[in-house]
Short mmCIF file of C-alpha atoms in Angstrom, two decimals:
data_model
loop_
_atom_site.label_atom_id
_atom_site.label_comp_id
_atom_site.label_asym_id
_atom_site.label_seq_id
_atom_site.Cartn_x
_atom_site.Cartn_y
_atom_site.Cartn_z
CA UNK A 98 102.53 81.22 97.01
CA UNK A 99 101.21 83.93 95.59
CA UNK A 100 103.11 86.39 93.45
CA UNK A 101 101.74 89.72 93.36
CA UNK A 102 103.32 92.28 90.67
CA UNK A 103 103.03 96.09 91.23
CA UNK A 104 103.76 98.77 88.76
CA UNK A 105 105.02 100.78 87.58
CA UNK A 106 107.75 100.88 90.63
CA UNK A 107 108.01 104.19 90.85
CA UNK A 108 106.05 107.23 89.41
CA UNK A 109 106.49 111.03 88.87
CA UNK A 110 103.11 113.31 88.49
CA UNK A 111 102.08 116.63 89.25
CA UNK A 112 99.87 117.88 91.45
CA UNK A 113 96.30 117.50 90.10
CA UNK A 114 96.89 114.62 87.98
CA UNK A 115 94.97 111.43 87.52
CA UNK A 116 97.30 108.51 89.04
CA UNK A 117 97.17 104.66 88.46
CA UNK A 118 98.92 101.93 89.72
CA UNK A 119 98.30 98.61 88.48
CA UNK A 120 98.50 95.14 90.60
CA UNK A 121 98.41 91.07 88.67
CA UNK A 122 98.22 88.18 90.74
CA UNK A 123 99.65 85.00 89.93
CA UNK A 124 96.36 83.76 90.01
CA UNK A 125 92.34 84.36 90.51
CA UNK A 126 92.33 85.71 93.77
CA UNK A 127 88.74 87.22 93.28
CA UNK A 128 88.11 90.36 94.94
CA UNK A 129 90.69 89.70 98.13
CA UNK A 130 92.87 92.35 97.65
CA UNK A 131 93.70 95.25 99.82
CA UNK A 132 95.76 98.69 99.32
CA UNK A 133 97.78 100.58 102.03
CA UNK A 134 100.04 103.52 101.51
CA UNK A 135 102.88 103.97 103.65
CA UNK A 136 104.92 107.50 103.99
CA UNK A 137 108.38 107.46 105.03
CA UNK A 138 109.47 106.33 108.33
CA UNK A 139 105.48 105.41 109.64
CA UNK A 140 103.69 102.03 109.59
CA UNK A 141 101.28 101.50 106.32
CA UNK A 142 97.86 102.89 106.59
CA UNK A 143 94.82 101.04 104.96
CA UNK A 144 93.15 103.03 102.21
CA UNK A 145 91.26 100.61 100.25
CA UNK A 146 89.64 96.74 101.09
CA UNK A 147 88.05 94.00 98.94
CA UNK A 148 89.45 95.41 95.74
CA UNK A 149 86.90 98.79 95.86
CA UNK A 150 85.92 99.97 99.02
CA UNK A 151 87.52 102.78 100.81
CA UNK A 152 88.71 102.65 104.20
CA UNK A 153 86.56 104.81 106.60
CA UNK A 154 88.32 108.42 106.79
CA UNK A 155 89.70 108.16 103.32
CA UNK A 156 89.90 111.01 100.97
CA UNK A 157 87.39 109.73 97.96
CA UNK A 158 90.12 110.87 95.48
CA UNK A 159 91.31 107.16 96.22
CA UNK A 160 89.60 104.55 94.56
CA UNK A 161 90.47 100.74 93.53
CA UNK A 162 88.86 98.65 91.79
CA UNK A 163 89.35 95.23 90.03
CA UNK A 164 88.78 91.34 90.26
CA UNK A 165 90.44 88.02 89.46
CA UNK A 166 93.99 88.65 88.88
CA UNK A 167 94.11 92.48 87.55
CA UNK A 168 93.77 95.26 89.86
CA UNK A 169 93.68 99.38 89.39
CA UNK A 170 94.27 101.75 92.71
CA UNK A 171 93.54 105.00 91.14
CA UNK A 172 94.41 108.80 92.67
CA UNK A 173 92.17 111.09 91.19
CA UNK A 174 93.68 114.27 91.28
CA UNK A 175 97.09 113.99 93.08
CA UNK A 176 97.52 115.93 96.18
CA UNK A 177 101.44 116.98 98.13
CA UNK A 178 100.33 114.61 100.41
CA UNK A 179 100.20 111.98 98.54
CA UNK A 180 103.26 111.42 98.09
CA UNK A 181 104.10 108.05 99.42
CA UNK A 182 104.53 103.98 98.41
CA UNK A 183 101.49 102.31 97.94
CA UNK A 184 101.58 98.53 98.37
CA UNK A 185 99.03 96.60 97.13
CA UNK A 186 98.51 92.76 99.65
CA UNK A 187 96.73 89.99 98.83
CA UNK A 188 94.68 87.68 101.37
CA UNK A 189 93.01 84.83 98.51
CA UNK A 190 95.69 82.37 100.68
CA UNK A 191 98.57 82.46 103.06
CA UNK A 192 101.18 83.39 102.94
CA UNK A 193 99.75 87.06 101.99
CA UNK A 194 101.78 88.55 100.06
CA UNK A 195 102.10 91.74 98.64
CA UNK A 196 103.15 94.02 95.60
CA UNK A 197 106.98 95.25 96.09
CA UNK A 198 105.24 98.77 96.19
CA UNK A 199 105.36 102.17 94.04
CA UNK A 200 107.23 104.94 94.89
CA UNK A 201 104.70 107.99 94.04
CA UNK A 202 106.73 111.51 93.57
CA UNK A 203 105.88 115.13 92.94
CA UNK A 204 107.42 116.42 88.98
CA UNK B 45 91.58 104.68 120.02
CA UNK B 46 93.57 101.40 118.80
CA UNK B 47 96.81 101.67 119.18
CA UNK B 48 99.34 98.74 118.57
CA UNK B 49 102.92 99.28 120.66
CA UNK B 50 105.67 97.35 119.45
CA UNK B 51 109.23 96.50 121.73
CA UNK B 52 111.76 94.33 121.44
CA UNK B 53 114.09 95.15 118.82
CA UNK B 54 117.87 95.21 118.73
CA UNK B 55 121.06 94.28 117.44
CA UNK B 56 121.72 90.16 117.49
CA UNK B 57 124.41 88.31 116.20
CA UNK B 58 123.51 85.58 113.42
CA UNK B 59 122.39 82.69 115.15
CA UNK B 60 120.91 84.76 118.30
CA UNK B 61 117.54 84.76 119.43
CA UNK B 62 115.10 87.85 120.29
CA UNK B 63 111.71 87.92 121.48
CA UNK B 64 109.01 90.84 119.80
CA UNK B 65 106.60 92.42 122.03
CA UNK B 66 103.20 93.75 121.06
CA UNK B 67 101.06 95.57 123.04
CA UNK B 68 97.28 96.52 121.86
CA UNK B 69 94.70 98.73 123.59
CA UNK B 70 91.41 100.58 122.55
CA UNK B 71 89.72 97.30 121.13
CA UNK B 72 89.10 94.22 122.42
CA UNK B 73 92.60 92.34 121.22
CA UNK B 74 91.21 88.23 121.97
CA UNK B 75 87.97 89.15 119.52
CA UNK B 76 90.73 89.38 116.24
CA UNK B 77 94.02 87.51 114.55
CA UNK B 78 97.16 89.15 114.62
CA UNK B 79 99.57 89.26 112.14
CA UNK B 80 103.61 90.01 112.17
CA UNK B 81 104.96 91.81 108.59
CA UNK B 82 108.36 92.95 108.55
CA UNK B 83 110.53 95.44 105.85
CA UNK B 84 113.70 95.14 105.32
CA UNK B 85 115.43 98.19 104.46
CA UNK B 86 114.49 99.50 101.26
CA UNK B 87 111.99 96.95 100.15
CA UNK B 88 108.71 96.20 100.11
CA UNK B 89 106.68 94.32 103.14
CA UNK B 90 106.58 91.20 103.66
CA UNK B 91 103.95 88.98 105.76
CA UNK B 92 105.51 86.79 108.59
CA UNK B 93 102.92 85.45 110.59
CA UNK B 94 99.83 85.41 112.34
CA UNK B 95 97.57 84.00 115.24
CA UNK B 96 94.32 83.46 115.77
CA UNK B 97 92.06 85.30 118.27
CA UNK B 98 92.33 81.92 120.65
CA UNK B 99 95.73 81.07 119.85
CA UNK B 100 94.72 77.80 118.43
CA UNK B 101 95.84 78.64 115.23
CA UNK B 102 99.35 79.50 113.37
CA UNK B 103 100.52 80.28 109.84
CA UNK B 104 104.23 81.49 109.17
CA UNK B 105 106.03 82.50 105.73
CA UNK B 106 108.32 79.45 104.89
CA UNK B 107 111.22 81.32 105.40
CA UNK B 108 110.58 81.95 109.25
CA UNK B 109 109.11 78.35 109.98
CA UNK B 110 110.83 76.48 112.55
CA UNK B 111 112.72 79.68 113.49
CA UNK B 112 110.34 81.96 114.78
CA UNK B 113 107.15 81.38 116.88
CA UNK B 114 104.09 83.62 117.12
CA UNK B 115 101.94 83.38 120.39
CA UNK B 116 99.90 85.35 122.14
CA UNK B 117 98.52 86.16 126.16
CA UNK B 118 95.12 87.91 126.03
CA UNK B 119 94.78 88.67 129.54
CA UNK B 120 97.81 90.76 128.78
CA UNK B 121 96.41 91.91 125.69
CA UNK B 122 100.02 91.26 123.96
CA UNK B 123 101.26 89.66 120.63
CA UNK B 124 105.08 88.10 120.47
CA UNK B 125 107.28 86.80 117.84
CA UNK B 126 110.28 84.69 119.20
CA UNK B 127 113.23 84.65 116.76
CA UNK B 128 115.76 82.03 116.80
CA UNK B 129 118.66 81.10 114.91
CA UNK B 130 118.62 84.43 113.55
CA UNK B 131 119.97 85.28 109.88
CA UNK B 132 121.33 88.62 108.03
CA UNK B 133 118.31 88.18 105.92
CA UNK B 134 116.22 88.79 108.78
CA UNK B 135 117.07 92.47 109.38
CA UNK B 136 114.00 94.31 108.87
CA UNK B 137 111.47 96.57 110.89
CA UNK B 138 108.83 94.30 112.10
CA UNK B 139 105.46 95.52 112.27
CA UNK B 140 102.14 94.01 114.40
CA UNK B 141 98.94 94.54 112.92
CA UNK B 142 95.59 93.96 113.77
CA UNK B 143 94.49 91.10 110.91
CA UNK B 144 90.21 91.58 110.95
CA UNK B 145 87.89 89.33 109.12
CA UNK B 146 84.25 90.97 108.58
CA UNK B 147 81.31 89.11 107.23
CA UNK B 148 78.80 90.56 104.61
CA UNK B 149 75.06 89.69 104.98
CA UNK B 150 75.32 87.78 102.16
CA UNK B 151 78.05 85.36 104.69
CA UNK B 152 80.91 86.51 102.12
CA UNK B 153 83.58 88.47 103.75
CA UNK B 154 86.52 90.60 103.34
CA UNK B 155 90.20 90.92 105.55
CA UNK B 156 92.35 93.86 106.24
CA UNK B 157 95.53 94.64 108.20
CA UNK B 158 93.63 97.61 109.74
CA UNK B 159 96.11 98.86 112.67
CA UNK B 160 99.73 99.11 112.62
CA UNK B 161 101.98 99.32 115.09
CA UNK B 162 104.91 101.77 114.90
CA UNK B 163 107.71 99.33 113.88
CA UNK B 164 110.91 97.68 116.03
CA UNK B 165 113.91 97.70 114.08
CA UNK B 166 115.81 93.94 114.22
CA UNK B 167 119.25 94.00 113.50
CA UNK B 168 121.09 90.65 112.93
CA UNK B 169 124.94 91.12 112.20
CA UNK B 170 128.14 90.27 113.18
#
């Protein structure tokens, strides 16, 4: 399988700043990568597909980007409502698999 | 407007069995694959299954395989997940979603989990 690592695992920013969180495969899984944030209590929500492109309805302050095994999901100025996990998932192979998510607070 | 209704959870004993219900309006659910993920509590998600649009077609995480069986009815426009010999490590809210392959011009394509349903909590203790 696949082993995706997400990081950092959590993260503390203020409002306005620039946010990344990085994902590495295990191996080359070319641009098959996806990125969903999930708030507490509700079912994730698809913000970004094939590595770069952003889900229809998406703020453009999200933006990913990436190929091969190293991956960036970047928040461009931070919003409150941001404030979520973000999970980054795999589809190169089954089983997909996914990161085990970052935990994005407000400082 | 998709929408994706999970039922089904509870509390089983280890060992126990429980059938998932999914039920999926506002696009046309035997044109697409369907995936299970769960979560247990406090961790990250975790794919389970999934089906493809004819039901021809299954792929499980090794953990669930020979325990749990994905199938589908399109006429009824629902997605299940039968659990058997249930384990503690199974607690988790499960989660349908709609698993959509797309094709570029260029005959490349890309895959999302693009609708969620709302979650069913399973349970397994003693």
């Amino acid at each position: 399988d696949i082993q995706m690592t997400q990081s950092p695992s959590s993260l503390s920013a203020s409002v306005g700043d620039r946010v990344t969180i990085t994902c590495q495969a295990s191996q080359d899984i070319r641009k098959y990568l996806n990125w969903y944030q999930q708030k507490p209590g509700k079912a994730p929500k698809l913000l970004i597909y094939d590595a770069s492109n952003l889900e229809t309805g998406v703020p453009s302050r999200f933006s990913g980007s990436g190929f091969g095994t190293d991956f960036t999901f970047t928040i461009s100025s931070l919003q409150p409502e941001d404030i979520a996990t973000y999970h980054c998932q795999q589809y190169n192979s089954l089983p997909y698999t996914f990161g085990q998510g970052t935990k994005l607070e407000i400082k | 407007e998709v929408q994706l209704v999970e039922s089904g959870g509870g509390l089983v004993q280890p060992g126990g069995s429980l059938r998932l219900s999914c039920v999926a309006s506002g696009f046309t659910f035997s044109n697409y694959w369907m995936s299970w993920v769960r979560q247990a509590p406090g961790k990250g998600l975790e794919w389970v299954a999934n089906i493809k649009e004819d039901g021809s077609a299954k792929y499980y995480v090794d953990s669930v395989k020979g325990r749990f069986t994905i199938s589908r009815d399109n006429a009824k426009k629902s997605l299940y997940l039968q659990m058997n010999s249930l384990r503690v490590e199974d607690t988790a809210v499960y989660y349908c979603a709609r698993d959509a392959i797309y094709y570029y011009s260029s005959g490349s394509y890309y895959k999302r989990l693009d609708y969620w349903g709302q979650g069913t909590l399973v349970t397994v203790s003693s």
